mmCIF file of N, CA and C in Angstrom:
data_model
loop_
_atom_site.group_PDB
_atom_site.id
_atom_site.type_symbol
_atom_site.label_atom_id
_atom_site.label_comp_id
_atom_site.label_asym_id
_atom_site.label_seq_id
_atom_site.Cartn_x
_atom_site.Cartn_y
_atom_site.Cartn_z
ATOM 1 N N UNK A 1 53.458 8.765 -1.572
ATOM 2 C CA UNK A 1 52.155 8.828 -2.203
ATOM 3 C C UNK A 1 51.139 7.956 -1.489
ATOM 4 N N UNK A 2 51.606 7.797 -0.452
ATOM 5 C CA UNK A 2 50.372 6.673 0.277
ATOM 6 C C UNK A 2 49.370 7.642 0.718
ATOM 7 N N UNK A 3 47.827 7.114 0.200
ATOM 8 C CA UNK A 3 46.926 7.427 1.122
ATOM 9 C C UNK A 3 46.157 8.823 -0.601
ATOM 10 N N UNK A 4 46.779 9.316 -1.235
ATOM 11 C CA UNK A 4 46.291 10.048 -2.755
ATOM 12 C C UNK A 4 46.559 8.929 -3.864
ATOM 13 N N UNK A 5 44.957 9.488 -3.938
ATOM 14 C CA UNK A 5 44.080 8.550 -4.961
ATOM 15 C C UNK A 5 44.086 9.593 -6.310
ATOM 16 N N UNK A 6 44.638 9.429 -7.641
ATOM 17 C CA UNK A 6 44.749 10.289 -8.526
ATOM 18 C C UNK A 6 43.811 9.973 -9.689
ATOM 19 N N UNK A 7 43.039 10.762 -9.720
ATOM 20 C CA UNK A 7 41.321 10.570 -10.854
ATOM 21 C C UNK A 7 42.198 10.661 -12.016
ATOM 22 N N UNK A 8 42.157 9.512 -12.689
ATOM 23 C CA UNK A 8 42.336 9.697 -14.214
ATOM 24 C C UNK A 8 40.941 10.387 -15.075
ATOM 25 N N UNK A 9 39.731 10.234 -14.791
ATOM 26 C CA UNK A 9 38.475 10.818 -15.554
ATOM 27 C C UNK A 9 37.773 11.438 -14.285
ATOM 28 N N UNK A 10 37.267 12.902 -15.086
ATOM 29 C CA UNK A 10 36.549 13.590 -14.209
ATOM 30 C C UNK A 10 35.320 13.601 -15.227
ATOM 31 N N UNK A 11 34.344 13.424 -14.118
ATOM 32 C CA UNK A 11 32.741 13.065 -14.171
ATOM 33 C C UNK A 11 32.096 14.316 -14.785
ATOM 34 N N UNK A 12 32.679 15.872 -13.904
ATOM 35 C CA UNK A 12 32.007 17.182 -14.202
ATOM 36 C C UNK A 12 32.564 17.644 -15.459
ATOM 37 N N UNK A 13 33.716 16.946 -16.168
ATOM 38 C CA UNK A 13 34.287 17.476 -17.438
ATOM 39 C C UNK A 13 33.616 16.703 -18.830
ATOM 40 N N UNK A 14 33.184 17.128 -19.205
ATOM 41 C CA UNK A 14 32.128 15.750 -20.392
ATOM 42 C C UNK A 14 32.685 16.784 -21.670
ATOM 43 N N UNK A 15 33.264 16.655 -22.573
ATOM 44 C CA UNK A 15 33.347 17.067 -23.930
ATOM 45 C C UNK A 15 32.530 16.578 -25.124
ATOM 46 N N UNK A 16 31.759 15.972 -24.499
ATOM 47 C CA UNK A 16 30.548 15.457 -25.609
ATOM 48 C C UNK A 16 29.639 15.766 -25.854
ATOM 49 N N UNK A 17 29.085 16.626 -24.968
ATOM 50 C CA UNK A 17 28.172 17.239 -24.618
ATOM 51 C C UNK A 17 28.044 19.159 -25.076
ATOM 52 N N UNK A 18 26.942 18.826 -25.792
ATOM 53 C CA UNK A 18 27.169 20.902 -26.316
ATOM 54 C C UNK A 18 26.953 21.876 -25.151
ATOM 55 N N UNK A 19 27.027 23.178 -25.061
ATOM 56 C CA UNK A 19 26.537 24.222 -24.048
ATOM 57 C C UNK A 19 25.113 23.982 -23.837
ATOM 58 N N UNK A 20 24.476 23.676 -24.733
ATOM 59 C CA UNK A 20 23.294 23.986 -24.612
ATOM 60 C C UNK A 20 22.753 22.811 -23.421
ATOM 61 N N UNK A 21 22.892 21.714 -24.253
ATOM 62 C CA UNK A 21 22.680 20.728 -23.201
ATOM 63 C C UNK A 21 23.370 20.671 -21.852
ATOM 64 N N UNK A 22 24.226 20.923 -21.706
ATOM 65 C CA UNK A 22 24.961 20.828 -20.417
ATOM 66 C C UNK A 22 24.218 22.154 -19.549
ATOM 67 N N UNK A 23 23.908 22.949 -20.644
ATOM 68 C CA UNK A 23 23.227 23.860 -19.481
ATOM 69 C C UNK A 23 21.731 23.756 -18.870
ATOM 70 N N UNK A 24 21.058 22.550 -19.738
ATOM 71 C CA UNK A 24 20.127 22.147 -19.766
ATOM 72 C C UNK A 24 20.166 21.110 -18.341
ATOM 73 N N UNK A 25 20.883 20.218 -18.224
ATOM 74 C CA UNK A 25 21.722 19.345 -17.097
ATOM 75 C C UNK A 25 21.925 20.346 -16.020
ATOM 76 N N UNK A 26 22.426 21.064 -16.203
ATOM 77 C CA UNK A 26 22.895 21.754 -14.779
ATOM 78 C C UNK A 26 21.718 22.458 -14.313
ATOM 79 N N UNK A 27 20.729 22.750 -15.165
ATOM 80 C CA UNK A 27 19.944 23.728 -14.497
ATOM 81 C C UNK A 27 18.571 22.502 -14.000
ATOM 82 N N UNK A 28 18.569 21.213 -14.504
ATOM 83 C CA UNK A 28 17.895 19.901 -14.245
ATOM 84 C C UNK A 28 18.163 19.418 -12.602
ATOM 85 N N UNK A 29 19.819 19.591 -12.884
ATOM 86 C CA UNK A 29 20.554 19.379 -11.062
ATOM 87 C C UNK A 29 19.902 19.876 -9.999
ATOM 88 N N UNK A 30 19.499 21.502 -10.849
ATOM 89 C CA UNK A 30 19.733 22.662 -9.559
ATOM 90 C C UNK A 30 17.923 22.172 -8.974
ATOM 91 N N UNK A 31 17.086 21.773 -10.302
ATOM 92 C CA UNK A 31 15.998 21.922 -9.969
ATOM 93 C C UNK A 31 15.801 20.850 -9.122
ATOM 94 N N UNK A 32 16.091 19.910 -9.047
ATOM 95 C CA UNK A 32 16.407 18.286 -7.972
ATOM 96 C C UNK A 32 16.677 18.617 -6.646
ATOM 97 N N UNK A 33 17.889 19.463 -6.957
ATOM 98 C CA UNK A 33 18.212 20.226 -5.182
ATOM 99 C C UNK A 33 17.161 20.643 -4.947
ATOM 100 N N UNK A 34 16.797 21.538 -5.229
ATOM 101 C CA UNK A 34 15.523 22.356 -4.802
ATOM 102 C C UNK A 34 14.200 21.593 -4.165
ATOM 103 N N UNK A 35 13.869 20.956 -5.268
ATOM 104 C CA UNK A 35 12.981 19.678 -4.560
ATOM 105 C C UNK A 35 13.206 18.897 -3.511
ATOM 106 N N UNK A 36 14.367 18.407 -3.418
ATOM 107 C CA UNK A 36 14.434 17.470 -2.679
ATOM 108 C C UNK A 36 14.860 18.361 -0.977
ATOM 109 N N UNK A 37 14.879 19.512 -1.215
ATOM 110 C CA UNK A 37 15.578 20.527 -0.438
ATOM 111 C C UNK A 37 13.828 21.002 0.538
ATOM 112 N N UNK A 38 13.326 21.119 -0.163
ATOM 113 C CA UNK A 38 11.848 21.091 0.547
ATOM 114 C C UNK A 38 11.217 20.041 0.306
ATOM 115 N N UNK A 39 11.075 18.709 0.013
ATOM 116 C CA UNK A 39 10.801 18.084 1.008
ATOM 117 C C UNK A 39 11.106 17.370 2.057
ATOM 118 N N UNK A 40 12.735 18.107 2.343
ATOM 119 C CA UNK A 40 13.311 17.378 3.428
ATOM 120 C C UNK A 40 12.752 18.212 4.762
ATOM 121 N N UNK A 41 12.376 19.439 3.907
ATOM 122 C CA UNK A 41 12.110 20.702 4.825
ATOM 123 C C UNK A 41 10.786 20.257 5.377
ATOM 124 N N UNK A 42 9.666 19.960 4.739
ATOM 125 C CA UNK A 42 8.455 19.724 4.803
ATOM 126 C C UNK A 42 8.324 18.018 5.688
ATOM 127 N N UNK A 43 9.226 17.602 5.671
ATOM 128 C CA UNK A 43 9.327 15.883 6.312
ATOM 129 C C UNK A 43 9.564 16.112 7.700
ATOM 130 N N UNK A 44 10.715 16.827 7.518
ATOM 131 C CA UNK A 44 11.354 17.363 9.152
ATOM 132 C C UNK A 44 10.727 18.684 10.169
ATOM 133 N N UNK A 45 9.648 18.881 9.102
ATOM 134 C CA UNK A 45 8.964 20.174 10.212
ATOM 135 C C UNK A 45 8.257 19.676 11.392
ATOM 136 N N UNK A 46 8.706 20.006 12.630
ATOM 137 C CA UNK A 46 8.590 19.220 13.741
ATOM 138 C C UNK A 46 6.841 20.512 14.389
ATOM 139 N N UNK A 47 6.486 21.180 13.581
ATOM 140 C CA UNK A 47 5.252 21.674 13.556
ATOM 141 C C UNK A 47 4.148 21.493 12.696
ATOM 142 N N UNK A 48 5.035 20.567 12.009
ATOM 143 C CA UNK A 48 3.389 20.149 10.834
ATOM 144 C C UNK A 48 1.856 19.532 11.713
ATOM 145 N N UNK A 49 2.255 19.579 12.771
ATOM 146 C CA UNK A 49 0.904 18.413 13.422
ATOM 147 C C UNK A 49 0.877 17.357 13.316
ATOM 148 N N UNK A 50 0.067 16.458 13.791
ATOM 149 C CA UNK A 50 -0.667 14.971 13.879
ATOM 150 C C UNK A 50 -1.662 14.828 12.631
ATOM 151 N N UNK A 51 -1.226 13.378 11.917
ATOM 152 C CA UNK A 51 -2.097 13.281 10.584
ATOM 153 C C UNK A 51 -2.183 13.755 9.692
ATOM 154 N N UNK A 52 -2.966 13.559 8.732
ATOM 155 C CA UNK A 52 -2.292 14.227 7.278
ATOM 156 C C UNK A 52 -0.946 13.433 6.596
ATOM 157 N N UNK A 53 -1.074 13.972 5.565
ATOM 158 C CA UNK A 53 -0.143 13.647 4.997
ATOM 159 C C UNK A 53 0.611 14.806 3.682
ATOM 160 N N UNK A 54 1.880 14.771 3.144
ATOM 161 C CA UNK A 54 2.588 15.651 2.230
ATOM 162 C C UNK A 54 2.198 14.874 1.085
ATOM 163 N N UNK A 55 1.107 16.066 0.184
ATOM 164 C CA UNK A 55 0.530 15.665 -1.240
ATOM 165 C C UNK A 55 1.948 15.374 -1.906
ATOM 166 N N UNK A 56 2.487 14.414 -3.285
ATOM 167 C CA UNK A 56 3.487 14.052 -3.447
ATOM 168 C C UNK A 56 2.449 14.047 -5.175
ATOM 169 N N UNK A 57 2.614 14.957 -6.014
ATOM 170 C CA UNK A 57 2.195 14.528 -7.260
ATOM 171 C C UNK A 57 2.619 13.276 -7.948
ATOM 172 N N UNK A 58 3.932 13.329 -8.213
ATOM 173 C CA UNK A 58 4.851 11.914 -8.629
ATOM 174 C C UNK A 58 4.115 10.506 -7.886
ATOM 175 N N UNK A 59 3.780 10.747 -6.698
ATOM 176 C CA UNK A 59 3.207 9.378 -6.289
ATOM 177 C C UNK A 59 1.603 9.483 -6.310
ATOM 178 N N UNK A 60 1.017 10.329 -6.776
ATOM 179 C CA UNK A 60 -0.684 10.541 -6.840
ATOM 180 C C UNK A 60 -0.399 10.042 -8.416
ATOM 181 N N UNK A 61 0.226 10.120 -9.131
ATOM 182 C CA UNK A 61 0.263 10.029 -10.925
ATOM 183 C C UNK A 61 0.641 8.425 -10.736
ATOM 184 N N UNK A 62 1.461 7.991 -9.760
ATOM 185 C CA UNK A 62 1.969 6.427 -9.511
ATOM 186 C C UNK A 62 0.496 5.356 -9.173
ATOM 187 N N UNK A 63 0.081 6.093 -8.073
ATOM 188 C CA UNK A 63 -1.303 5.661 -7.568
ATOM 189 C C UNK A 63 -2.399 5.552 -8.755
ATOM 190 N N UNK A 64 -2.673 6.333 -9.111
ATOM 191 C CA UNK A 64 -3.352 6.655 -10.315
ATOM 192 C C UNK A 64 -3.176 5.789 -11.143
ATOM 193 N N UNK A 65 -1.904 5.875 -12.021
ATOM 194 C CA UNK A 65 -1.811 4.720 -12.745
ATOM 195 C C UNK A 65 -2.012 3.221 -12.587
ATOM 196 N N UNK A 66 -1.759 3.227 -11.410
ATOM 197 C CA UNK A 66 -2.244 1.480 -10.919
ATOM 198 C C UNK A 66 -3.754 1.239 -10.999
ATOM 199 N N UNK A 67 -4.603 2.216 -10.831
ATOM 200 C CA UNK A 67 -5.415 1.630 -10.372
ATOM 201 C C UNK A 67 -6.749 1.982 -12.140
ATOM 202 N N UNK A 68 -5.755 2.570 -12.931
ATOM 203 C CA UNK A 68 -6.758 2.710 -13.818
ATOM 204 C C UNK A 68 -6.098 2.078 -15.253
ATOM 205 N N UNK A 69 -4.545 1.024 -14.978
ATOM 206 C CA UNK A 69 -4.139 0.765 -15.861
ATOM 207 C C UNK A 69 -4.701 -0.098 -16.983
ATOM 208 N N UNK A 70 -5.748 -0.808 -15.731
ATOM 209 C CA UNK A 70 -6.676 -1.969 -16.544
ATOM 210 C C UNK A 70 -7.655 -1.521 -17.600
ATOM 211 N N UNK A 71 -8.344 -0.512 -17.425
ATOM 212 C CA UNK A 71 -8.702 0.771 -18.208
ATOM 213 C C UNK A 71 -8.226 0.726 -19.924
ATOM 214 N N UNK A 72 -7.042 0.917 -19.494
ATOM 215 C CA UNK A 72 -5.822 1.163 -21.065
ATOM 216 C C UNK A 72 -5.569 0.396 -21.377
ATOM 217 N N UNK A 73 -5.521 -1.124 -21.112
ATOM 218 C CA UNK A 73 -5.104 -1.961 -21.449
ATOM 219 C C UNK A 73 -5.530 -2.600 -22.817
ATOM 220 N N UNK A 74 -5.041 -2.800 -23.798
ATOM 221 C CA UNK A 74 -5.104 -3.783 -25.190
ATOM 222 C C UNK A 74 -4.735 -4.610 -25.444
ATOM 223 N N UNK A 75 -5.912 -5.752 -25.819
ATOM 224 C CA UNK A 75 -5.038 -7.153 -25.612
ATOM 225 C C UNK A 75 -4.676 -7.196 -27.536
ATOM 226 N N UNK A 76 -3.306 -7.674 -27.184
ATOM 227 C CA UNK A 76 -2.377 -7.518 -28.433
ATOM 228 C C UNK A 76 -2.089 -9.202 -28.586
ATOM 229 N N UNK A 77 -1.137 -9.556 -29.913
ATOM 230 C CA UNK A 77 -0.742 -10.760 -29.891
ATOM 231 C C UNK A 77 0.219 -10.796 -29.032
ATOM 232 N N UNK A 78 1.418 -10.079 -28.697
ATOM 233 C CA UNK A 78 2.075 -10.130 -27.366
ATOM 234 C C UNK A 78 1.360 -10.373 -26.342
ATOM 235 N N UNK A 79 0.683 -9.447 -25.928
ATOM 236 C CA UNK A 79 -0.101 -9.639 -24.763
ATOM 237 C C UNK A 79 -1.084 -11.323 -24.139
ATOM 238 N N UNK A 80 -1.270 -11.511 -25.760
ATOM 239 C CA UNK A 80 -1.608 -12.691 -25.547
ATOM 240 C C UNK A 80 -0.768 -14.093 -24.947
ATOM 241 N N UNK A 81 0.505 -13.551 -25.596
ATOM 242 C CA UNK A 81 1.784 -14.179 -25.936
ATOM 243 C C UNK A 81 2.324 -14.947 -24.049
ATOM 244 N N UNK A 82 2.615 -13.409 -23.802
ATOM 245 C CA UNK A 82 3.225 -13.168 -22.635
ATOM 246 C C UNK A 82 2.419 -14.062 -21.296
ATOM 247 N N UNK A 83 0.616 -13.541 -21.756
ATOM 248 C CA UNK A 83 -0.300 -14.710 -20.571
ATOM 249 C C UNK A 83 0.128 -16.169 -20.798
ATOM 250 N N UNK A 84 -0.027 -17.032 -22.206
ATOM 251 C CA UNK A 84 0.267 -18.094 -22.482
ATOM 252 C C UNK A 84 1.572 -18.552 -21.631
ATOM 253 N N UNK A 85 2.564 -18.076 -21.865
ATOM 254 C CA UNK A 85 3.962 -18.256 -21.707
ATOM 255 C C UNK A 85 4.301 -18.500 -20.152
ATOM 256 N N UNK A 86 3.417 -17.170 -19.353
ATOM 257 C CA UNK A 86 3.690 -17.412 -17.781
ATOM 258 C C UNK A 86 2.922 -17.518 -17.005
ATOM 259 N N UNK A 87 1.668 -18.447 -17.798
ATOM 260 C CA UNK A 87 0.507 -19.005 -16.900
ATOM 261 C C UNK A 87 0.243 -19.994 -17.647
ATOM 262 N N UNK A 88 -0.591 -20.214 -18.274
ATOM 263 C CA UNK A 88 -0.814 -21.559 -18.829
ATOM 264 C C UNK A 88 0.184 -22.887 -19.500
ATOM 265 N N UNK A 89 1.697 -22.246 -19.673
ATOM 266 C CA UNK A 89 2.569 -23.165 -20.314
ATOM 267 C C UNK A 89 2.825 -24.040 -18.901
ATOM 268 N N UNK A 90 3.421 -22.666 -17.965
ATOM 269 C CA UNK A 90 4.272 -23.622 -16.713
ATOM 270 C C UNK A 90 3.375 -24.344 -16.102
ATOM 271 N N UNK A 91 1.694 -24.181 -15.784
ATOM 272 C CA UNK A 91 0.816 -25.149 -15.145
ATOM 273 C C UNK A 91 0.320 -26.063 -16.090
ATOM 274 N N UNK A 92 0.526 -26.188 -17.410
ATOM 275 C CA UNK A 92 0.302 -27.538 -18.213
ATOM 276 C C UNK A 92 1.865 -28.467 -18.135
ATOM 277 N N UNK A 93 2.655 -27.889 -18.109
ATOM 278 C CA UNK A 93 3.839 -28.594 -18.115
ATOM 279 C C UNK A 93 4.053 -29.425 -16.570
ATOM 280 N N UNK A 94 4.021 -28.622 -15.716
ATOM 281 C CA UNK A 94 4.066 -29.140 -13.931
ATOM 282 C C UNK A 94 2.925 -30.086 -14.170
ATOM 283 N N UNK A 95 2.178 -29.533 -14.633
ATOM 284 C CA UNK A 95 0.888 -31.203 -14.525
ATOM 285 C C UNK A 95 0.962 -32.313 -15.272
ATOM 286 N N UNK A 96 1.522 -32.222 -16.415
ATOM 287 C CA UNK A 96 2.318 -33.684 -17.246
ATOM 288 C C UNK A 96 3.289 -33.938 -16.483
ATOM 289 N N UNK A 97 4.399 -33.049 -16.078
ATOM 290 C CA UNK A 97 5.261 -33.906 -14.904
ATOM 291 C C UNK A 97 4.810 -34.656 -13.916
ATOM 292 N N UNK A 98 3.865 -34.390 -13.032
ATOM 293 C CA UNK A 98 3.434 -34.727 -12.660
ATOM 294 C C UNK A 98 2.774 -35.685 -12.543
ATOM 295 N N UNK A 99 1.660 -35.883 -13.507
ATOM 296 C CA UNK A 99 0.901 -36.791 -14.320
ATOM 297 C C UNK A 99 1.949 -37.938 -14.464
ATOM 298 N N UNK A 100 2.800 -37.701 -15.097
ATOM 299 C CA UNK A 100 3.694 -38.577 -16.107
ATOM 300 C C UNK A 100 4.639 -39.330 -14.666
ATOM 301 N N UNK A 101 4.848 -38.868 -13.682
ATOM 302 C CA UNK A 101 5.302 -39.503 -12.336
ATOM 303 C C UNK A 101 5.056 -40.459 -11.225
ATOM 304 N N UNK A 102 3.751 -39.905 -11.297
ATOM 305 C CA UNK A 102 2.428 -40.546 -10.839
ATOM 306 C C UNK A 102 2.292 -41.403 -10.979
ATOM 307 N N UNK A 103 1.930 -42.001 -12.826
ATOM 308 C CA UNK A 103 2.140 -42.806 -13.392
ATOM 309 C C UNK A 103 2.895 -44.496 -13.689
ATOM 310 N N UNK A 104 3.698 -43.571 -13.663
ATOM 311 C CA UNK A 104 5.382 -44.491 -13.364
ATOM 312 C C UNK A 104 5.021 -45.032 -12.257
ATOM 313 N N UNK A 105 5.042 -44.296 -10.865
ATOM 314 C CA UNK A 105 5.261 -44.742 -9.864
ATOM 315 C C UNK A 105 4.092 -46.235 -9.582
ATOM 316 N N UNK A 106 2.758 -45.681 -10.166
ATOM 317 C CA UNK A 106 1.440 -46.564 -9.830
ATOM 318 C C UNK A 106 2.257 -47.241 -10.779
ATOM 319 N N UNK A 107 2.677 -47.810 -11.927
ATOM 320 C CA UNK A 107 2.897 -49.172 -12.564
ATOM 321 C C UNK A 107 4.042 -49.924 -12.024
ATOM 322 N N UNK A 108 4.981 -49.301 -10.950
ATOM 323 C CA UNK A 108 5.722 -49.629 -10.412
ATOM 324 C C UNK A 108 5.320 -50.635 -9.332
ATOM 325 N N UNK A 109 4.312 -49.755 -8.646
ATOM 326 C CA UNK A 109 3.942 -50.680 -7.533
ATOM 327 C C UNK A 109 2.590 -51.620 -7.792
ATOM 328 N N UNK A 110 2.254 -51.865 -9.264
ATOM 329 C CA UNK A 110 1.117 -52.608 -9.521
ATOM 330 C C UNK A 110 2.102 -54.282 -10.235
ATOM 331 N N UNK A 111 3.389 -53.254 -10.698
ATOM 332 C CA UNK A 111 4.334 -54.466 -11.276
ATOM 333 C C UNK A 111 5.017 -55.227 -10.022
ATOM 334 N N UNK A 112 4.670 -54.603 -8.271
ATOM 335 C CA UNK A 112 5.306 -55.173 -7.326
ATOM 336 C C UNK A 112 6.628 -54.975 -7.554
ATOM 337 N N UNK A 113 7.731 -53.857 -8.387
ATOM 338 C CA UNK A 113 9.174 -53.558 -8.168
ATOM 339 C C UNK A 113 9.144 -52.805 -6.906
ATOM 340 N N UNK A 114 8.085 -52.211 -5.960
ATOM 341 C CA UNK A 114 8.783 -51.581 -5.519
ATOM 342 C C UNK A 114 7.281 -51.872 -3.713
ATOM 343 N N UNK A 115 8.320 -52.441 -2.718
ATOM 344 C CA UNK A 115 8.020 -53.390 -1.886
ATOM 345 C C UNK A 115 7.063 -52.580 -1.077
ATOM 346 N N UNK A 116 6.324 -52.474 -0.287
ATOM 347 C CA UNK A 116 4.934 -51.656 0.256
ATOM 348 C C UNK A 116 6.043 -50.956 1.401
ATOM 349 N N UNK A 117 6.936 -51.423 1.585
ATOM 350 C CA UNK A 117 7.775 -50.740 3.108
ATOM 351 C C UNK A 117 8.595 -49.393 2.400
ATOM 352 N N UNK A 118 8.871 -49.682 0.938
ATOM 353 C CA UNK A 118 9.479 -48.350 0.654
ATOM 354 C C UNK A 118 8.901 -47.441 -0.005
ATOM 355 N N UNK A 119 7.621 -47.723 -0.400
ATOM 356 C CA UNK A 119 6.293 -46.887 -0.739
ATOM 357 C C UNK A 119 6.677 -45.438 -0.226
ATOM 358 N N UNK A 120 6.175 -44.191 -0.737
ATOM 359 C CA UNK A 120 6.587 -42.915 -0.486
ATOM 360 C C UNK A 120 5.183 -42.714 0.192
ATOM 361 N N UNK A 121 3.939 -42.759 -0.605
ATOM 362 C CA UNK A 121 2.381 -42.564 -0.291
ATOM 363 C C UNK A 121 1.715 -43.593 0.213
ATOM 364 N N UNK A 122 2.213 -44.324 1.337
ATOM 365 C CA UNK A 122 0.878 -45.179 1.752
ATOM 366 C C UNK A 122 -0.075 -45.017 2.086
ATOM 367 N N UNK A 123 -0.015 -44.031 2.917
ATOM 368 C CA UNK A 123 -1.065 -43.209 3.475
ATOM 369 C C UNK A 123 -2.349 -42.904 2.555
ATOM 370 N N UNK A 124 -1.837 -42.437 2.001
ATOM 371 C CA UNK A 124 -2.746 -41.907 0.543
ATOM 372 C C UNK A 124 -3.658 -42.632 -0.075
#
């Protein structure tokens, strides 16, 4: 038996699934081939010419959406939520660290614990 690999579950056998849907799936598959079947056709045509480009709806609806999302936008209490949280929390917090380091350090070297040769900022 070296070298056979024996499938305990097959992928194309689904019993969970009704006729209807599965025929719904398969005929979803066929339509994917198809697509993707011309535009491999349309990528690789070695007569399309210079410039231009292959209209791509899926990415004109992508484009689109970016640029008119601001448009739709509603500011919600989430929305509000979400700005607070990953802009204004982490740059008030980094600046009390900060602040609060700073600090320390200047009473350190005003209390003379800490000798001008091992100073980090002399320069400064």
């Amino acid at each position: 038996m070296t070298g056979v690999i024996k499938k305990t579950w097959d992928p194309w056998k689904m019993y969970d699934v009704s006729l209807k849907e599965r025929k719904a799936m398969e005929e979803r598959a066929l339509m994917r081939e198809k697509l993707k079947g011309e535009w491999q056709k349309k990528v690789t045509d070695p007569y399309k010419g210079t410039g231009g480009y292959i209209f791509d709806p899926q990415m004109q609806r992508f484009y689109s959406m970016r640029v008119t999302g601001f448009n739709y936008f509603k500011v919600s209490f989430k929305s509000v939520m979400v700005g607070l949280n990953f802009v204004v929390v982490p740059i008030a917090v980094f600046t009390y660290l900060i602040y609060k380091e700073r600090e320390g350090q200047e009473r350190k070297i005003r209390n003379g614990e800490i000798m001008y040769k091992d100073r980090h900022n002399k320069l400064i």
